[in-house]
Short mmCIF file of C-alpha atoms in Angstrom, two decimals:
data_model
loop_
_atom_site.label_atom_id
_atom_site.label_comp_id
_atom_site.label_asym_id
_atom_site.label_seq_id
_atom_site.Cartn_x
_atom_site.Cartn_y
_atom_site.Cartn_z
CA UNK I 245 64.07 133.71 142.45
CA UNK I 246 63.03 131.37 145.26
CA UNK I 247 61.62 132.82 148.48
CA UNK I 248 61.50 131.70 152.12
CA UNK I 249 57.89 130.70 151.48
CA UNK I 250 59.01 128.36 148.67
CA UNK I 251 61.53 126.66 150.97
CA UNK I 252 58.91 126.28 153.72
CA UNK I 253 56.45 124.72 151.26
CA UNK I 254 59.10 122.34 149.94
CA UNK I 255 59.99 121.13 153.44
CA UNK I 256 56.48 121.31 154.90
CA UNK I 257 57.58 123.56 157.77
CA UNK I 258 56.73 127.08 158.90
CA UNK I 259 58.27 130.22 157.42
CA UNK I 260 59.69 131.08 160.84
CA UNK I 261 61.51 127.72 160.95
CA UNK I 262 63.07 128.41 157.56
CA UNK I 263 64.08 131.91 158.67
CA UNK I 264 65.77 130.48 161.76
CA UNK I 265 67.62 127.93 159.66
CA UNK I 266 68.87 130.56 157.24
CA UNK I 267 70.04 132.97 159.92
CA UNK I 268 71.67 130.58 162.39
CA UNK I 269 69.14 130.75 165.24
CA UNK I 270 69.99 128.58 168.23
CA UNK I 271 66.46 127.17 168.82
CA UNK I 272 66.50 124.88 165.79
CA UNK I 273 68.15 121.48 165.40
CA UNK I 274 71.29 121.02 163.29
CA UNK I 275 69.41 118.47 161.20
CA UNK I 276 66.64 120.94 160.37
CA UNK I 277 69.14 123.73 159.72
CA UNK I 278 70.96 121.44 157.27
CA UNK I 279 67.70 120.59 155.48
CA UNK I 280 66.82 124.28 155.21
CA UNK I 281 70.22 125.20 153.79
CA UNK I 282 70.30 122.27 151.35
CA UNK I 283 66.82 123.14 150.11
CA UNK I 284 67.76 126.81 149.78
CA UNK I 285 70.72 125.83 147.60
CA UNK I 286 68.59 123.46 145.54
CA UNK I 287 65.92 126.12 144.89
CA UNK I 288 68.48 128.87 144.22
CA UNK I 289 67.53 131.04 147.20
CA UNK I 290 69.92 133.93 147.96
CA UNK I 291 70.29 134.94 151.61
CA UNK I 292 69.79 138.68 152.01
CA UNK I 293 72.14 140.10 154.61
CA UNK I 294 71.96 143.53 156.16
CA UNK I 295 73.32 146.18 153.84
CA UNK I 296 76.20 147.07 156.16
CA UNK I 297 77.43 143.46 156.03
CA UNK I 298 77.09 142.83 152.28
CA UNK I 299 80.08 141.05 150.80
CA UNK I 300 82.28 141.56 153.85
CA UNK I 301 83.10 137.95 154.59
CA UNK I 302 85.05 135.65 152.26
CA UNK I 303 87.28 132.63 152.72
CA UNK I 304 90.44 131.04 151.34
CA UNK I 305 90.15 127.26 151.08
CA UNK I 306 93.54 125.53 151.05
CA UNK I 307 94.34 121.91 150.16
CA UNK I 308 97.69 120.27 149.32
CA UNK I 309 99.58 123.52 149.89
CA UNK I 310 101.68 124.83 152.78
CA UNK I 311 101.36 128.47 153.77
CA UNK I 312 102.72 128.96 157.31
CA UNK I 313 105.95 130.81 156.41
CA UNK I 314 107.42 132.79 153.54
CA UNK I 315 109.38 129.81 152.16
CA UNK I 316 106.12 127.97 151.49
CA UNK I 317 104.24 128.57 148.28
CA UNK I 318 100.89 129.66 149.69
CA UNK I 319 102.21 132.25 152.15
CA UNK I 320 102.53 135.23 149.81
CA UNK I 321 99.37 134.34 147.90
CA UNK I 322 97.35 134.48 151.12
CA UNK I 323 99.16 137.57 152.39
CA UNK I 324 98.47 139.49 149.18
CA UNK I 325 94.83 138.43 149.19
CA UNK I 326 94.36 139.47 152.83
CA UNK I 327 96.01 142.84 152.28
CA UNK I 328 93.59 143.78 149.52
CA UNK I 329 90.66 142.41 151.50
CA UNK I 330 91.56 144.51 154.54
CA UNK I 331 91.69 147.66 152.41
CA UNK I 332 88.12 146.92 151.32
CA UNK I 333 87.07 146.00 154.88
CA UNK I 334 86.43 142.34 154.07
CA UNK I 335 86.82 139.65 156.68
CA UNK I 336 88.95 136.73 155.46
CA UNK I 337 89.01 133.23 156.96
CA UNK I 338 91.66 130.69 155.91
CA UNK I 339 90.16 127.20 155.90
CA UNK I 340 92.33 124.05 155.60
CA UNK I 341 90.40 121.64 153.41
CA UNK I 342 90.57 117.87 152.91
CA UNK I 343 88.70 115.12 151.09
CA UNK I 344 86.70 114.11 154.18
CA UNK I 345 85.38 117.63 154.81
CA UNK I 346 84.27 117.98 151.20
CA UNK I 347 82.25 114.78 151.48
CA UNK I 348 80.41 115.94 154.61
CA UNK I 349 78.73 119.01 153.16
CA UNK I 350 78.29 120.49 149.70
CA UNK I 351 80.26 123.58 148.74
CA UNK I 352 77.23 125.81 148.24
CA UNK I 353 75.65 124.70 151.50
CA UNK I 354 78.86 125.25 153.44
CA UNK I 355 79.29 128.74 152.01
CA UNK I 356 75.69 129.74 152.77
CA UNK I 357 75.78 128.27 156.27
CA UNK I 358 78.93 130.24 157.09
CA UNK I 359 77.61 133.41 155.36
CA UNK I 360 80.58 133.64 152.99
CA UNK I 361 80.13 135.84 149.93
CA UNK I 362 82.88 134.09 147.97
CA UNK I 363 86.01 131.94 148.11
CA UNK I 364 89.56 131.66 146.80
CA UNK I 365 90.73 128.07 146.15
CA UNK I 366 94.40 127.10 146.59
CA UNK I 367 95.94 123.69 145.92
CA UNK I 368 92.83 121.81 144.81
CA UNK I 369 93.00 118.94 142.33
CA UNK I 370 90.59 118.45 139.43
CA UNK I 371 89.14 115.29 140.99
CA UNK I 372 88.21 116.98 144.29
CA UNK I 373 84.54 116.95 145.22
CA UNK I 374 84.29 120.72 145.53
CA UNK I 375 85.96 121.21 142.14
CA UNK I 376 83.27 119.07 140.55
CA UNK I 377 80.53 121.01 142.36
CA UNK I 378 81.92 124.30 141.04
CA UNK I 379 80.59 123.42 137.61
CA UNK I 380 77.11 124.36 138.84
CA UNK I 381 77.74 126.76 141.72
CA UNK I 382 76.40 130.30 141.88
CA UNK I 383 78.87 131.25 144.63
CA UNK I 384 81.57 133.68 143.41
CA UNK I 385 84.80 131.66 143.41
CA UNK I 386 88.35 132.31 142.22
CA UNK I 387 90.69 129.40 141.48
CA UNK I 388 94.48 129.51 141.52
CA UNK I 389 95.96 127.37 138.75
CA UNK I 390 92.63 125.66 138.06
CA UNK I 391 89.87 126.19 135.56
CA UNK I 392 86.13 125.51 135.63
CA UNK I 393 83.75 126.69 132.90
CA UNK I 394 81.18 128.65 134.92
CA UNK I 395 80.39 132.38 134.82
CA UNK I 396 80.58 132.50 138.62
CA UNK I 397 84.12 131.07 138.69
CA UNK I 398 87.36 132.81 137.65
CA UNK I 399 90.89 131.46 137.09
CA UNK I 400 94.12 133.25 137.99
CA UNK I 401 97.68 132.05 137.52
CA UNK I 402 100.99 132.41 135.70
CA UNK I 403 101.31 131.34 132.06
CA UNK I 404 102.54 127.83 132.85
CA UNK I 405 102.65 126.76 129.22
CA UNK I 406 105.03 129.54 128.20
CA UNK I 407 107.02 129.24 131.43
CA UNK I 408 107.77 125.56 130.87
CA UNK I 409 108.68 126.24 127.23
CA UNK I 410 111.14 128.91 128.39
CA UNK I 411 112.93 126.35 130.57
CA UNK I 412 113.16 123.76 127.78
CA UNK I 413 114.40 126.37 125.29
CA UNK I 414 117.08 127.56 127.71
CA UNK I 415 118.28 124.00 128.29
CA UNK I 416 118.34 123.34 124.54
CA UNK I 417 120.37 126.51 123.99
CA UNK I 418 122.88 125.01 126.43
CA UNK I 419 123.16 121.85 124.35
CA UNK I 420 120.84 119.56 126.29
CA UNK I 421 118.94 117.01 124.20
CA UNK I 422 117.98 114.38 126.80
CA UNK I 423 115.66 116.49 128.93
CA UNK I 424 113.46 114.93 131.63
CA UNK I 425 110.26 116.31 133.19
CA UNK I 426 109.60 115.77 136.89
CA UNK I 427 105.98 116.94 137.28
CA UNK I 428 103.47 117.36 140.10
CA UNK I 429 100.31 115.31 140.58
CA UNK I 430 98.57 113.86 137.51
CA UNK I 431 95.28 115.17 138.93
CA UNK I 432 96.55 118.74 138.99
CA UNK I 433 95.35 121.11 136.26
CA UNK I 434 98.63 123.01 136.38
CA UNK I 435 100.61 119.75 135.97
CA UNK I 436 98.77 119.18 132.71
CA UNK I 437 99.58 122.70 131.52
CA UNK I 438 103.27 122.24 132.29
CA UNK I 439 103.28 118.85 130.59
CA UNK I 440 101.68 120.36 127.47
CA UNK I 441 104.22 123.20 127.51
CA UNK I 442 107.04 120.67 127.82
CA UNK I 443 105.76 118.61 124.88
CA UNK I 444 105.30 121.70 122.71
CA UNK I 445 108.77 123.03 123.49
CA UNK I 446 110.45 119.67 122.82
CA UNK I 447 108.63 119.43 119.50
CA UNK I 448 109.55 123.01 118.55
CA UNK I 449 113.27 122.33 118.97
CA UNK I 450 113.07 118.92 117.32
CA UNK I 451 113.70 116.73 120.38
CA UNK I 452 112.02 113.37 120.91
CA UNK I 453 109.94 112.61 124.00
CA UNK I 454 111.27 109.66 126.02
CA UNK I 455 108.54 108.29 128.30
CA UNK I 456 111.28 106.99 130.61
CA UNK I 457 112.13 110.64 131.26
CA UNK I 458 108.64 111.69 132.42
CA UNK I 459 107.63 111.42 136.07
CA UNK I 460 104.74 112.49 138.32
CA UNK I 461 104.60 112.99 142.07
CA UNK I 462 101.79 112.90 144.62
CA UNK I 463 102.13 116.65 144.92
CA UNK I 464 104.78 119.33 144.27
CA UNK I 465 106.97 118.27 147.21
CA UNK I 466 110.69 117.26 147.39
CA UNK I 467 109.85 113.59 148.02
CA UNK I 468 108.77 113.30 144.38
CA UNK I 469 112.43 113.26 143.31
CA UNK I 470 113.54 110.07 145.06
CA UNK I 471 111.35 107.88 142.84
CA UNK I 472 112.60 109.24 139.53
CA UNK I 473 116.08 110.78 139.64
CA UNK I 474 117.97 107.44 139.52
CA UNK I 475 115.73 106.33 136.62
CA UNK I 476 116.33 109.57 134.73
CA UNK I 477 120.10 109.30 135.12
CA UNK I 478 120.06 105.63 134.10
CA UNK I 479 118.20 106.63 130.92
CA UNK I 480 120.73 109.30 130.01
CA UNK I 481 119.07 112.55 131.09
CA UNK I 482 121.45 115.52 131.09
CA UNK I 483 118.84 117.95 132.46
CA UNK I 484 115.60 117.83 134.46
CA UNK I 485 112.73 120.32 134.29
CA UNK I 486 111.07 120.21 137.73
CA UNK I 487 107.48 121.43 138.17
CA UNK I 488 108.30 123.27 141.42
CA UNK I 489 111.31 124.60 143.29
CA UNK I 490 110.61 122.11 146.09
CA UNK I 491 110.77 119.19 143.65
CA UNK I 492 114.00 120.69 142.27
CA UNK I 493 115.45 120.90 145.79
CA UNK I 494 114.64 117.21 146.25
CA UNK I 495 116.21 116.40 142.87
CA UNK I 496 119.45 118.21 143.76
CA UNK I 497 119.59 116.31 147.05
CA UNK I 498 119.07 112.94 145.32
CA UNK I 499 121.76 113.72 142.74
CA UNK I 500 124.23 114.57 145.52
CA UNK I 501 123.35 111.28 147.26
CA UNK I 502 124.34 109.46 144.06
CA UNK I 503 127.75 111.13 144.15
CA UNK I 504 127.00 113.38 141.17
CA UNK I 505 127.16 117.16 140.80
CA UNK I 506 124.72 119.85 139.72
CA UNK I 507 125.11 121.22 137.10
CA UNK I 508 128.39 119.56 136.00
CA UNK I 509 126.82 116.09 135.69
CA UNK I 510 123.15 117.04 135.31
CA UNK I 511 121.36 120.40 135.10
CA UNK I 512 118.23 121.16 137.15
CA UNK I 513 115.51 123.79 136.77
CA UNK I 514 112.54 124.63 138.99
CA UNK I 515 109.30 126.58 138.86
CA UNK I 516 108.00 129.29 141.27
CA UNK I 517 111.15 131.15 142.45
CA UNK I 518 110.49 130.57 146.13
CA UNK I 519 112.87 132.42 148.48
CA UNK I 520 114.85 129.20 148.99
CA UNK I 521 115.64 128.93 145.25
CA UNK I 522 118.60 131.32 145.39
CA UNK I 523 120.00 129.62 148.50
CA UNK I 524 120.12 126.08 147.13
CA UNK I 525 123.50 124.58 146.27
CA UNK I 526 123.75 125.54 143.48
CA UNK I 527 121.26 128.45 143.24
CA UNK I 528 118.31 127.38 141.10
CA UNK I 529 117.36 128.44 137.58
CA UNK I 530 113.58 128.71 137.69
CA UNK I 531 110.40 130.49 136.60
CA UNK I 532 109.30 133.35 138.81
CA UNK I 533 105.69 133.56 139.94
CA UNK I 534 104.69 136.90 141.47
CA UNK I 535 102.79 135.23 144.30
CA UNK I 536 102.06 138.37 146.34
CA UNK I 537 100.63 140.17 143.30
CA UNK I 538 98.72 137.05 142.29
CA UNK I 539 97.09 136.99 145.72
CA UNK I 540 96.14 140.68 145.54
CA UNK I 541 94.71 140.23 142.07
CA UNK I 542 92.77 137.14 143.15
CA UNK I 543 90.89 139.27 145.67
CA UNK I 544 90.17 141.89 142.99
CA UNK I 545 88.72 139.19 140.73
CA UNK I 546 86.63 137.79 143.58
CA UNK I 547 85.24 141.21 144.47
CA UNK I 548 84.28 141.70 140.82
CA UNK I 549 82.48 138.35 140.75
CA UNK I 550 80.66 139.30 143.94
CA UNK I 551 79.59 142.50 142.18
CA UNK I 552 78.20 140.36 139.31
CA UNK I 553 81.00 141.30 136.89
CA UNK I 554 81.59 138.05 134.93
CA UNK I 555 85.41 137.96 134.86
CA UNK I 556 86.97 134.76 133.59
CA UNK I 557 90.74 134.28 133.33
CA UNK I 558 93.81 136.33 134.22
CA UNK I 559 97.30 135.03 133.45
CA UNK I 560 100.53 136.71 134.51
CA UNK I 561 103.59 136.64 132.27
CA UNK I 562 106.24 134.14 133.35
CA UNK I 563 109.84 135.24 133.92
CA UNK I 564 112.90 133.03 133.47
CA UNK I 565 115.38 133.53 136.34
CA UNK I 566 118.83 132.24 135.38
CA UNK I 567 121.14 131.02 138.14
CA UNK I 568 123.89 128.41 138.48
CA UNK I 569 121.97 125.10 138.33
CA UNK I 570 122.30 124.88 134.52
CA UNK I 571 125.48 124.61 132.46
CA UNK I 572 126.48 123.47 128.97
CA UNK I 573 125.76 119.81 128.27
CA UNK I 574 128.79 117.55 128.00
#
C-alpha cells in the first residue's frame, strides 16, 4: 500500500505538503491539493481518518431523477437510505450531479477530497463519466438500477425483467396482441432490462415485435409520450407498456388529447407505483417498487462494502398492481 512518502517522492514535494493536501489544510494552494489527491488515487493511497470518524460520512449522488417530494421517484429512496444511516450515526450528503461536474474531477479524487467513505448512485446512465470510472474504483459504491463489474461496487433494484414480463402477460390475458413499449433512455441500464423483459414476454406468448411500436425517451418523464402515442395508435396498438408511471401519466394525457379513452380505446400500464398512480384518471395498473425499503437496503449494502464485505447484487421481487387502466381488448 502506498504511503505519504511515496506520494511526496512522486510529486517531488515534502511529506508535510502531502499531509496538508490530504487533510485539507488551508496553507496550501488548490492546485497543489489537487495534484496530491490525484497522485494519492493513482498510487492507491488510503487516507487514514481518526477512529471516531471512520466510515461516518457518505453521499448520495443524484442525476436525472427528482427527489424533492413524495410523488417523485427518488424521495423515498433517499429517505430510506438516510433513516438507516442515521441509526448507524453516518452523515449523509445529497449531491446533485451533472455531466459538467463529472468532467471537472475524477470520482475517486472527489470522494477522497470530501472525505466520503462511500456513495449511493441514483439516476445515472451507463455513458456517464463516473459510471465508466467505477470500473476501476476502490471506493465502496452502491448503484440503483445499474451494474458495474467491480468488487467494490454493488447493484440494488427491483427485478425489472420479471416485472415487465408480468405486465405483458397481463395484457395478453386480456386479449391484447398489438402491445407497444414506451421506454426510458436508451443509455439507461434499466431501460435495457425492461426492453429485454418485454421481448422475452412477447416471445413467450407468441406475439410478434413491431418496431413501430417501440419508443425511447430522453428520460422517464411524461414528455416522452407526446412523440410516440400518435404513432402507436396509427400502427394499431391496443395497449402500451410504459417504463415509468410518469411516462404512463403523459401517455394517458396524450390519448385524451386525441379524443380517445383509457382503457376503452387503448390500455396503459406503468412501472414504479408512485403515489400518483392510483389518482390518475383512470387509476394506473403498474409494477410496485418498494422504494423506501430499497433505500434502506442500499445503505446496508454500502455499509457492508465499507466493511470490506464483497456484496454484489440484490434484487427485490416485483409486484403487479392491477387497477382500472387496462380492460379487455376489442
